[in-house]
């Protein structure tokens, strides 16, 4: 499950750069949530998740970001991030009725959809050779 698919060095390098950028972004997005993992979402707002789901989202963003940077258990990290981003896309597009891209700089679902796409890429392409998964589990 954690063995890395054989890929050219250029592809592995590109995957590493993408994992690094997105992983750091998730660490930063998750940092505030992980400080109060069961209560980061204001109650009484238009959307309210139970404390359990708030903890799951905080862990998937912060912990998943760390795991992406390291390229460690990448399928699990990618799946967790992908599910979290699918929920974010649903809330922004359906519940909040935000546009795909907001031309005035307001809220949109462009970023969570992009992160969802990156999570799918990492889930199916793997982390590449520049990863702990490759060092620990080898390649397929």
PDB file of C-alpha atoms in Angstrom:
ATOM      1  CA  UNK A   1       0.000   0.000   0.000  1.00  0.00           C
ATOM      2  CA  UNK A   2       2.838   2.425   0.807  1.00  0.00           C
ATOM      3  CA  UNK A   3       5.255   1.305  -1.901  1.00  0.00           C
ATOM      4  CA  UNK A   4       5.969   4.121  -4.322  1.00  0.00           C
ATOM      5  CA  UNK A   5       5.223   3.691  -8.052  1.00  0.00           C
ATOM      6  CA  UNK A   6       8.269   3.811 -10.317  1.00  0.00           C
ATOM      7  CA  UNK A   7       8.567   7.289 -11.821  1.00  0.00           C
ATOM      8  CA  UNK A   8      11.187   9.348 -13.624  1.00  0.00           C
ATOM      9  CA  UNK A   9      13.355  11.583 -11.442  1.00  0.00           C
ATOM     10  CA  UNK A  10      11.774  14.719 -12.926  1.00  0.00           C
ATOM     11  CA  UNK A  11       8.297  13.514 -11.928  1.00  0.00           C
ATOM     12  CA  UNK A  12       9.491  12.646  -8.412  1.00  0.00           C
ATOM     13  CA  UNK A  13      11.071  16.092  -8.086  1.00  0.00           C
ATOM     14  CA  UNK A  14       7.860  17.800  -9.224  1.00  0.00           C
ATOM     15  CA  UNK A  15       5.820  15.705  -6.771  1.00  0.00           C
ATOM     16  CA  UNK A  16       8.248  16.642  -3.978  1.00  0.00           C
ATOM     17  CA  UNK A  17       7.925  20.372  -4.740  1.00  0.00           C
ATOM     18  CA  UNK A  18       4.119  20.107  -4.899  1.00  0.00           C
ATOM     19  CA  UNK A  19       3.979  18.105  -1.638  1.00  0.00           C
ATOM     20  CA  UNK A  20       6.246  20.643   0.047  1.00  0.00           C
ATOM     21  CA  UNK A  21       4.181  23.661  -1.015  1.00  0.00           C
ATOM     22  CA  UNK A  22       0.787  22.114  -0.274  1.00  0.00           C
ATOM     23  CA  UNK A  23       1.993  20.407   2.910  1.00  0.00           C
ATOM     24  CA  UNK A  24       3.300  23.687   4.337  1.00  0.00           C
ATOM     25  CA  UNK A  25       0.028  25.396   3.379  1.00  0.00           C
ATOM     26  CA  UNK A  26      -1.934  22.709   5.235  1.00  0.00           C
ATOM     27  CA  UNK A  27       0.308  22.965   8.285  1.00  0.00           C
ATOM     28  CA  UNK A  28      -0.382  26.704   8.342  1.00  0.00           C
ATOM     29  CA  UNK A  29      -4.145  26.270   7.739  1.00  0.00           C
ATOM     30  CA  UNK A  30      -4.326  23.593  10.408  1.00  0.00           C
ATOM     31  CA  UNK A  31      -2.156  25.363  13.004  1.00  0.00           C
ATOM     32  CA  UNK A  32      -4.959  27.528  14.385  1.00  0.00           C
ATOM     33  CA  UNK A  33      -7.373  24.610  14.338  1.00  0.00           C
ATOM     34  CA  UNK A  34      -5.023  22.252  16.162  1.00  0.00           C
ATOM     35  CA  UNK A  35      -4.717  24.802  19.000  1.00  0.00           C
ATOM     36  CA  UNK A  36      -8.380  24.174  19.884  1.00  0.00           C
ATOM     37  CA  UNK A  37      -9.206  21.101  17.803  1.00  0.00           C
ATOM     38  CA  UNK A  38     -12.727  20.521  19.131  1.00  0.00           C
ATOM     39  CA  UNK A  39     -13.871  24.137  19.115  1.00  0.00           C
ATOM     40  CA  UNK A  40     -12.231  26.073  16.256  1.00  0.00           C
ATOM     41  CA  UNK A  41     -15.519  26.508  14.392  1.00  0.00           C
ATOM     42  CA  UNK A  42     -17.820  29.162  15.857  1.00  0.00           C
ATOM     43  CA  UNK A  43     -21.102  27.788  17.131  1.00  0.00           C
ATOM     44  CA  UNK A  44     -24.326  29.264  15.835  1.00  0.00           C
ATOM     45  CA  UNK A  45     -22.846  30.051  12.415  1.00  0.00           C
ATOM     46  CA  UNK A  46     -24.259  28.939   9.072  1.00  0.00           C
ATOM     47  CA  UNK A  47     -22.284  25.689   9.385  1.00  0.00           C
ATOM     48  CA  UNK A  48     -21.519  23.883  12.602  1.00  0.00           C
ATOM     49  CA  UNK A  49     -19.597  20.623  12.811  1.00  0.00           C
ATOM     50  CA  UNK A  50     -19.635  18.430  15.897  1.00  0.00           C
ATOM     51  CA  UNK A  51     -16.472  18.524  18.030  1.00  0.00           C
ATOM     52  CA  UNK A  52     -15.497  15.086  16.676  1.00  0.00           C
ATOM     53  CA  UNK A  53     -15.525  16.295  13.053  1.00  0.00           C
ATOM     54  CA  UNK A  54     -13.707  19.491  14.013  1.00  0.00           C
ATOM     55  CA  UNK A  55     -10.933  17.353  15.551  1.00  0.00           C
ATOM     56  CA  UNK A  56     -10.817  15.177  12.427  1.00  0.00           C
ATOM     57  CA  UNK A  57     -10.519  18.252  10.176  1.00  0.00           C
ATOM     58  CA  UNK A  58      -7.817  19.807  12.384  1.00  0.00           C
ATOM     59  CA  UNK A  59      -5.823  16.555  12.407  1.00  0.00           C
ATOM     60  CA  UNK A  60      -6.187  16.011   8.674  1.00  0.00           C
ATOM     61  CA  UNK A  61      -4.995  19.538   7.878  1.00  0.00           C
ATOM     62  CA  UNK A  62      -2.174  19.880  10.398  1.00  0.00           C
ATOM     63  CA  UNK A  63      -1.064  16.246  10.620  1.00  0.00           C
ATOM     64  CA  UNK A  64      -1.751  15.561   6.961  1.00  0.00           C
ATOM     65  CA  UNK A  65       0.348  18.578   6.023  1.00  0.00           C
ATOM     66  CA  UNK A  66       3.291  17.264   8.036  1.00  0.00           C
ATOM     67  CA  UNK A  67       2.905  13.814   6.484  1.00  0.00           C
ATOM     68  CA  UNK A  68       2.771  15.299   2.968  1.00  0.00           C
ATOM     69  CA  UNK A  69       5.960  17.286   3.542  1.00  0.00           C
ATOM     70  CA  UNK A  70       7.708  14.132   4.740  1.00  0.00           C
ATOM     71  CA  UNK A  71       6.109  11.888   2.119  1.00  0.00           C
ATOM     72  CA  UNK A  72       5.181   9.487   4.906  1.00  0.00           C
ATOM     73  CA  UNK A  73       2.078   7.264   4.692  1.00  0.00           C
ATOM     74  CA  UNK A  74       1.099   9.480   1.790  1.00  0.00           C
ATOM     75  CA  UNK A  75      -2.043   7.537   0.784  1.00  0.00           C
ATOM     76  CA  UNK A  76      -3.542   7.980   4.260  1.00  0.00           C
ATOM     77  CA  UNK A  77      -2.597  11.667   4.456  1.00  0.00           C
ATOM     78  CA  UNK A  78      -3.919  12.295   0.937  1.00  0.00           C
ATOM     79  CA  UNK A  79      -7.188  10.506   1.651  1.00  0.00           C
ATOM     80  CA  UNK A  80      -7.749  12.480   4.869  1.00  0.00           C
ATOM     81  CA  UNK A  81      -6.953  15.792   3.170  1.00  0.00           C
ATOM     82  CA  UNK A  82      -9.069  14.860   0.149  1.00  0.00           C
ATOM     83  CA  UNK A  83     -12.110  14.095   2.294  1.00  0.00           C
ATOM     84  CA  UNK A  84     -11.663  17.328   4.260  1.00  0.00           C
ATOM     85  CA  UNK A  85     -11.381  19.333   1.044  1.00  0.00           C
ATOM     86  CA  UNK A  86     -14.404  17.591  -0.503  1.00  0.00           C
ATOM     87  CA  UNK A  87     -16.427  18.729   2.517  1.00  0.00           C
ATOM     88  CA  UNK A  88     -15.009  22.264   2.162  1.00  0.00           C
ATOM     89  CA  UNK A  89     -15.908  22.328  -1.547  1.00  0.00           C
ATOM     90  CA  UNK A  90     -19.458  21.196  -0.705  1.00  0.00           C
ATOM     91  CA  UNK A  91     -19.921  23.869   1.958  1.00  0.00           C
ATOM     92  CA  UNK A  92     -18.497  26.680  -0.179  1.00  0.00           C
ATOM     93  CA  UNK A  93     -20.258  25.723  -3.404  1.00  0.00           C
ATOM     94  CA  UNK A  94     -23.609  24.396  -2.152  1.00  0.00           C
ATOM     95  CA  UNK A  95     -24.226  25.786   1.331  1.00  0.00           C
ATOM     96  CA  UNK A  96     -22.564  29.206   1.007  1.00  0.00           C
ATOM     97  CA  UNK A  97     -23.201  29.394  -2.760  1.00  0.00           C
ATOM     98  CA  UNK A  98     -19.743  30.863  -3.321  1.00  0.00           C
ATOM     99  CA  UNK A  99     -18.561  31.063  -6.934  1.00  0.00           C
ATOM    100  CA  UNK A 100     -15.723  28.925  -8.267  1.00  0.00           C
ATOM    101  CA  UNK A 101     -13.566  32.075  -8.562  1.00  0.00           C
ATOM    102  CA  UNK A 102     -14.626  35.325  -6.930  1.00  0.00           C
ATOM    103  CA  UNK A 103     -13.463  38.167  -9.164  1.00  0.00           C
ATOM    104  CA  UNK A 104     -13.792  40.679  -6.313  1.00  0.00           C
ATOM    105  CA  UNK A 105     -11.547  38.735  -3.937  1.00  0.00           C
ATOM    106  CA  UNK A 106     -14.282  37.295  -1.741  1.00  0.00           C
ATOM    107  CA  UNK A 107     -14.890  33.712  -0.743  1.00  0.00           C
ATOM    108  CA  UNK A 108     -14.843  30.989  -3.404  1.00  0.00           C
ATOM    109  CA  UNK A 109     -14.354  27.238  -3.681  1.00  0.00           C
ATOM    110  CA  UNK A 110     -11.367  27.475  -6.026  1.00  0.00           C
ATOM    111  CA  UNK A 111      -8.728  26.787  -3.337  1.00  0.00           C
ATOM    112  CA  UNK A 112     -10.374  23.784  -1.634  1.00  0.00           C
ATOM    113  CA  UNK A 113     -11.088  22.281  -5.067  1.00  0.00           C
ATOM    114  CA  UNK A 114      -7.444  22.769  -6.067  1.00  0.00           C
ATOM    115  CA  UNK A 115      -6.286  21.149  -2.821  1.00  0.00           C
ATOM    116  CA  UNK A 116      -8.727  18.301  -3.467  1.00  0.00           C
ATOM    117  CA  UNK A 117      -7.109  17.787  -6.879  1.00  0.00           C
ATOM    118  CA  UNK A 118      -3.622  17.739  -5.351  1.00  0.00           C
ATOM    119  CA  UNK A 119      -4.782  15.211  -2.749  1.00  0.00           C
ATOM    120  CA  UNK A 120      -6.103  12.971  -5.547  1.00  0.00           C
ATOM    121  CA  UNK A 121      -2.824  13.297  -7.425  1.00  0.00           C
ATOM    122  CA  UNK A 122      -0.787  12.316  -4.355  1.00  0.00           C
ATOM    123  CA  UNK A 123      -3.194   9.473  -3.574  1.00  0.00           C
ATOM    124  CA  UNK A 124      -2.917   7.894  -7.029  1.00  0.00           C
ATOM    125  CA  UNK A 125       0.572   8.965  -8.213  1.00  0.00           C
ATOM    126  CA  UNK A 126       2.255   8.488  -4.848  1.00  0.00           C
ATOM    127  CA  UNK A 127       4.821  10.760  -3.233  1.00  0.00           C
ATOM    128  CA  UNK A 128       7.704  10.108  -5.630  1.00  0.00           C
ATOM    129  CA  UNK A 129      11.263   8.988  -4.845  1.00  0.00           C
ATOM    130  CA  UNK A 130      12.015  11.973  -2.616  1.00  0.00           C
ATOM    131  CA  UNK A 131       9.912  10.701   0.272  1.00  0.00           C
ATOM    132  CA  UNK A 132      10.082   8.647   3.431  1.00  0.00           C
ATOM    133  CA  UNK A 133       7.597   6.216   1.875  1.00  0.00           C
ATOM    134  CA  UNK A 134      10.211   5.438  -0.798  1.00  0.00           C
ATOM    135  CA  UNK A 135      13.008   5.142   1.765  1.00  0.00           C
ATOM    136  CA  UNK A 136      10.999   2.904   4.118  1.00  0.00           C
ATOM    137  CA  UNK A 137       8.756   0.871   1.805  1.00  0.00           C
ATOM    138  CA  UNK A 138      10.596   0.993  -1.537  1.00  0.00           C
ATOM    139  CA  UNK A 139       8.957   1.075  -4.916  1.00  0.00           C
ATOM    140  CA  UNK A 140       6.345  -1.048  -6.645  1.00  0.00           C
TER     141      UNK A 140
END
